[in-house]
Short mmCIF file of C-alpha atoms in Angstrom, two decimals:
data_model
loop_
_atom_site.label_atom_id
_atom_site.label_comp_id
_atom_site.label_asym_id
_atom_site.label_seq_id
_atom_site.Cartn_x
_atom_site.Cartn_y
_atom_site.Cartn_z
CA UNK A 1 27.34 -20.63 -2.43
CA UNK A 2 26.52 -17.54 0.03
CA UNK A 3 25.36 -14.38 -0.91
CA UNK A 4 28.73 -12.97 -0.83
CA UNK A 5 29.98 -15.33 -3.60
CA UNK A 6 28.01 -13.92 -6.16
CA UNK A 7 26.74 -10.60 -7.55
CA UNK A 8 22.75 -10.45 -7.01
CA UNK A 9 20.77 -8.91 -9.58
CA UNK A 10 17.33 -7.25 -8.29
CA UNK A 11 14.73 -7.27 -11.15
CA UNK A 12 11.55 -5.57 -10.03
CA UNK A 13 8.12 -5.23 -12.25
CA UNK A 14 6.09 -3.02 -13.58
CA UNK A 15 6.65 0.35 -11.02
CA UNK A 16 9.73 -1.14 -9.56
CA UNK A 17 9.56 -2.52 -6.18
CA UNK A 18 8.61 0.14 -3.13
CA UNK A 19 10.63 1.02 -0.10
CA UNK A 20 8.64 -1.71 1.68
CA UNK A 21 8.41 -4.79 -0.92
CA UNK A 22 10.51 -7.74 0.19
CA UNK A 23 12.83 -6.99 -3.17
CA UNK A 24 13.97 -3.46 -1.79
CA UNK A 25 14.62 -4.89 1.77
CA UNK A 26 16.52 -7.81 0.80
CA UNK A 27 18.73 -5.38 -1.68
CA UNK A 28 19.10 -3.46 1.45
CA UNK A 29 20.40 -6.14 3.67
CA UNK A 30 22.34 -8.10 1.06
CA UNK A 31 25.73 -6.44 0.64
CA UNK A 32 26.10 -8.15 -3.18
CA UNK A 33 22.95 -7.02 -4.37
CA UNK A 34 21.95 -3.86 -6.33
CA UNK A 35 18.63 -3.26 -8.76
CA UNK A 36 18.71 -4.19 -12.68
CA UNK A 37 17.57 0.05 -13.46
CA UNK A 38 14.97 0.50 -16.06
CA UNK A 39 14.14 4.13 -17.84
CA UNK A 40 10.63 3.89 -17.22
CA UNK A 41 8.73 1.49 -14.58
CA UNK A 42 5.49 2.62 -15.58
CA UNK A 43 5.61 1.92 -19.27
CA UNK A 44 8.00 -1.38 -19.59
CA UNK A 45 9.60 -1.58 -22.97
CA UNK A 46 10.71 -5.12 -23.34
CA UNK A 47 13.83 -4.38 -25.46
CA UNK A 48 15.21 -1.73 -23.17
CA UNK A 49 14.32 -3.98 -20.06
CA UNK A 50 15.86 -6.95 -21.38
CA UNK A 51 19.24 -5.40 -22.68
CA UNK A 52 19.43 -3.42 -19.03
CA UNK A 53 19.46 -7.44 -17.27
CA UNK A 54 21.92 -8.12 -20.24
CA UNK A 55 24.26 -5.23 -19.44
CA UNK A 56 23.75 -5.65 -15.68
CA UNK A 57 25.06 -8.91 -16.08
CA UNK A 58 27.89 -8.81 -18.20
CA UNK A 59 29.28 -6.05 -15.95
CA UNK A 60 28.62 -8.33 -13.10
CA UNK A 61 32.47 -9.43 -11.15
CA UNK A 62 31.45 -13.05 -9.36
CA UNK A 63 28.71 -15.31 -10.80
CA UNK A 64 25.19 -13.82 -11.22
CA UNK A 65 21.70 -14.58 -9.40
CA UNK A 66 18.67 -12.65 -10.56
CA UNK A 67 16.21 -12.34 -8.26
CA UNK A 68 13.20 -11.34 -10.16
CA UNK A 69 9.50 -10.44 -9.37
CA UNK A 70 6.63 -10.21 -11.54
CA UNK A 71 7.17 -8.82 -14.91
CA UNK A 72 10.60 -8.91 -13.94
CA UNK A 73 10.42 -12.48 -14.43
CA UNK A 74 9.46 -12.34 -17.67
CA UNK A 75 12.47 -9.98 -18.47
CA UNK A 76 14.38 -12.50 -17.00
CA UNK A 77 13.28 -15.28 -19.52
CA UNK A 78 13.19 -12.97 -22.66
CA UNK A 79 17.58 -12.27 -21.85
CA UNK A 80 18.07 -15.62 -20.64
CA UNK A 81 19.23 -17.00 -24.38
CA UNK A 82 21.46 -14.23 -24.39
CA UNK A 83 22.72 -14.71 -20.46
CA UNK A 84 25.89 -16.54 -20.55
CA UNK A 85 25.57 -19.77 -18.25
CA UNK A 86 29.40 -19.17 -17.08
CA UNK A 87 28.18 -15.48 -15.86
CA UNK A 88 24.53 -16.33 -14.80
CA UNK A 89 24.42 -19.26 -12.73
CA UNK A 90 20.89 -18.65 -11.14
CA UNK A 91 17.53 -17.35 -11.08
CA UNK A 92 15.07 -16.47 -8.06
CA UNK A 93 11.51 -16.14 -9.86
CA UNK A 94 8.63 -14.73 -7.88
CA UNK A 95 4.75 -14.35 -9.63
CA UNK A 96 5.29 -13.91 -12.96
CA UNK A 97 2.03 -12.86 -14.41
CA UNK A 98 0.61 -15.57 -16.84
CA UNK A 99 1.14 -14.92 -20.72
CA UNK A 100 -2.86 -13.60 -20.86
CA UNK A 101 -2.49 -11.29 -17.96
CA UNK A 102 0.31 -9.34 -19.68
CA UNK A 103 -0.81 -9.98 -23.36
CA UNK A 104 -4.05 -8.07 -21.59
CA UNK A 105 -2.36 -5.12 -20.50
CA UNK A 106 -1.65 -2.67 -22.81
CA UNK A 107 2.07 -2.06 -20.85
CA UNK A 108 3.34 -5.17 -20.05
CA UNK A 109 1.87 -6.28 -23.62
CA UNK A 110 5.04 -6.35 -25.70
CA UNK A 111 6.62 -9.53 -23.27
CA UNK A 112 3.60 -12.08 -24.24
CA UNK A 113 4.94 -14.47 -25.83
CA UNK A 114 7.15 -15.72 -23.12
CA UNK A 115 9.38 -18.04 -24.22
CA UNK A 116 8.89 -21.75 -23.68
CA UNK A 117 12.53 -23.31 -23.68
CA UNK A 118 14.19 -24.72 -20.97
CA UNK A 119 16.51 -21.88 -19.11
CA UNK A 120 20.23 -22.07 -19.16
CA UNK A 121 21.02 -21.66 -15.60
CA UNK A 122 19.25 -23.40 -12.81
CA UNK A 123 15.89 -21.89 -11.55
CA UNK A 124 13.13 -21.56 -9.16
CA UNK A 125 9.81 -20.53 -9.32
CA UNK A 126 8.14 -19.10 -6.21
CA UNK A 127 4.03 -19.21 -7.15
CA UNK A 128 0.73 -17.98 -4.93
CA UNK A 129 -2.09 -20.07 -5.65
CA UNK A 130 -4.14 -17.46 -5.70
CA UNK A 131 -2.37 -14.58 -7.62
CA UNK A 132 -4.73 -12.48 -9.85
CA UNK A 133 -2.00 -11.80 -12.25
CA UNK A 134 -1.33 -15.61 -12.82
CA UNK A 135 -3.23 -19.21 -12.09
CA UNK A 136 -1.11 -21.64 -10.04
CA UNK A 137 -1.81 -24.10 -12.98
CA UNK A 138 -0.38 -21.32 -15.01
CA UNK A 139 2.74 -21.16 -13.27
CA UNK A 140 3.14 -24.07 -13.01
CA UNK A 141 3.18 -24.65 -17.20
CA UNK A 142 5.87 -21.88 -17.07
CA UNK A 143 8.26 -23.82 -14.46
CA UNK A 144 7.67 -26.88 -16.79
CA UNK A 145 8.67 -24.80 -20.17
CA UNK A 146 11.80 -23.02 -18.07
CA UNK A 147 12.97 -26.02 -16.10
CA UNK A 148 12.88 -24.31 -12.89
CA UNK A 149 11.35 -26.09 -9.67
CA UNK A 150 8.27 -24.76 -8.86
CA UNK A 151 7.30 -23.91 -5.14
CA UNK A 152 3.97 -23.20 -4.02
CA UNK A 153 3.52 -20.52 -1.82
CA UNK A 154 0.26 -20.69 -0.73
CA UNK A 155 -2.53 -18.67 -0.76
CA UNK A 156 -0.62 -15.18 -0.82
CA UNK A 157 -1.46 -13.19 -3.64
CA UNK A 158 0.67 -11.54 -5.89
CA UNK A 159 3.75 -11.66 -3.28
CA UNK A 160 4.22 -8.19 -3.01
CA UNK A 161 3.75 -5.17 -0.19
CA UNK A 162 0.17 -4.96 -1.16
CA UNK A 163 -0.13 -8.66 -0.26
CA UNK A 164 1.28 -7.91 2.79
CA UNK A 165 5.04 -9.42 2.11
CA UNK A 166 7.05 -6.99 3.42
CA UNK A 167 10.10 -8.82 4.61
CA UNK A 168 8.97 -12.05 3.73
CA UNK A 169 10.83 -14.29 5.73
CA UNK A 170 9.85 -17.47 4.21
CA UNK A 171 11.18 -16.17 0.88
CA UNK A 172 14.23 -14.96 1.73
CA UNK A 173 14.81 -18.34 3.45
CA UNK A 174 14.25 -20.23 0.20
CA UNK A 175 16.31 -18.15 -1.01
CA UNK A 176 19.22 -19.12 1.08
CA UNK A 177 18.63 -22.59 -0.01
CA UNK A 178 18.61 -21.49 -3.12
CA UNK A 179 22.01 -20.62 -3.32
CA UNK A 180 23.53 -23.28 -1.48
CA UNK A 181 22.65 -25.52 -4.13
CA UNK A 182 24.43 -23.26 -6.75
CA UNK A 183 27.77 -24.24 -7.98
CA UNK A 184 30.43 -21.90 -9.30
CA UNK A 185 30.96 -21.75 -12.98
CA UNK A 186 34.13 -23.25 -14.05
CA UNK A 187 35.03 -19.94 -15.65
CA UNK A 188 33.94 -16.33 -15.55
CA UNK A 189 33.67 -15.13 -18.66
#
């Protein structure tokens, strides 16, 4: 599939994703895409996050990618049993903080647990191996539990504009490839 096929979701973390994180400059170059909105970036409420992707995605038109970052990815997993697979055919995850890194702060708290079963659409997991918000052996326990194919990054940090990822060109290439692999759903429903 391109990027024109489908209707790209942008799911940034905790105090959304900047003018110069990769997330706001690929929404800005990909004519499909537009950001899941949350009512407060600073204090994340995992109900209200999770029914915003839910909403975002039923009042999608084409087939659905998230493209999530960070606590974003956890959002992600908490809606994806309540995602339908003919609407949401794929999911872009970058650094999800591990389980203990948001069980330890008090605002991301509420999404530890994540949730452990395999996701319903086909995934990928973008990890750094040296993110302070998540081990790579971390992430890569999550990519088992969600089915998604884990890629390793490399020693980049958290993948954000503080880590200097900007653009990121690598990512947005993997992302191409991404959805090339994706198949249409045999309905939208």
């Amino acid at each position: 599939m391109r990027s024109t096929d489908v209707d790209i979701l942008v799911v940034p973390g905790w105090g959304n994703s900047g003018p110069e994180h990769w997330q706001t400059r690929w929404q800005d170059k990909l004519s499909t895409a537009r950001r899941v909105g949350q009512p407060d970036w600073e204090n994340p409420d995992r109900s209200a996050w999770v029914g915003n992707v839910i909403a975002a995605a039923n009042a999608a038109t084409r087939p659905v990618v998230l493209l999530a970052h960070s606590i974003g990815v956890a959002t992600v997993v908490h809606a994806a049993g309540r995602l339908s697979p003919h609407r949401v055919i794929g999911a872009f995850l970058v650094a999800p903080p591990s389980e203990a890194f948001a069980a330890g702060e008090p605002a991301l708290a509420s999404f530890a647990p994540y949730p452990t079963e395999c996701l319903p659409f086909a995934s990928v997991l973008v990890a750094s191996r040296n993110d302070l918000a998540c081990t790579f052996d971390a992430a890569t326990t999550l990519a088992v539990a969600w089915g998604s194919r884990l890629v390793d990054a490399g020693e980049v940090a958290h993948i954000n504009e503080a880590s200097g990822h900007g653009p990121w060109p690598e990512g947005i290439m993997r992302f191409a490839g991404f959805l090339k692999e994706l198949s249409a759903p045999a309905k939208l429903s």
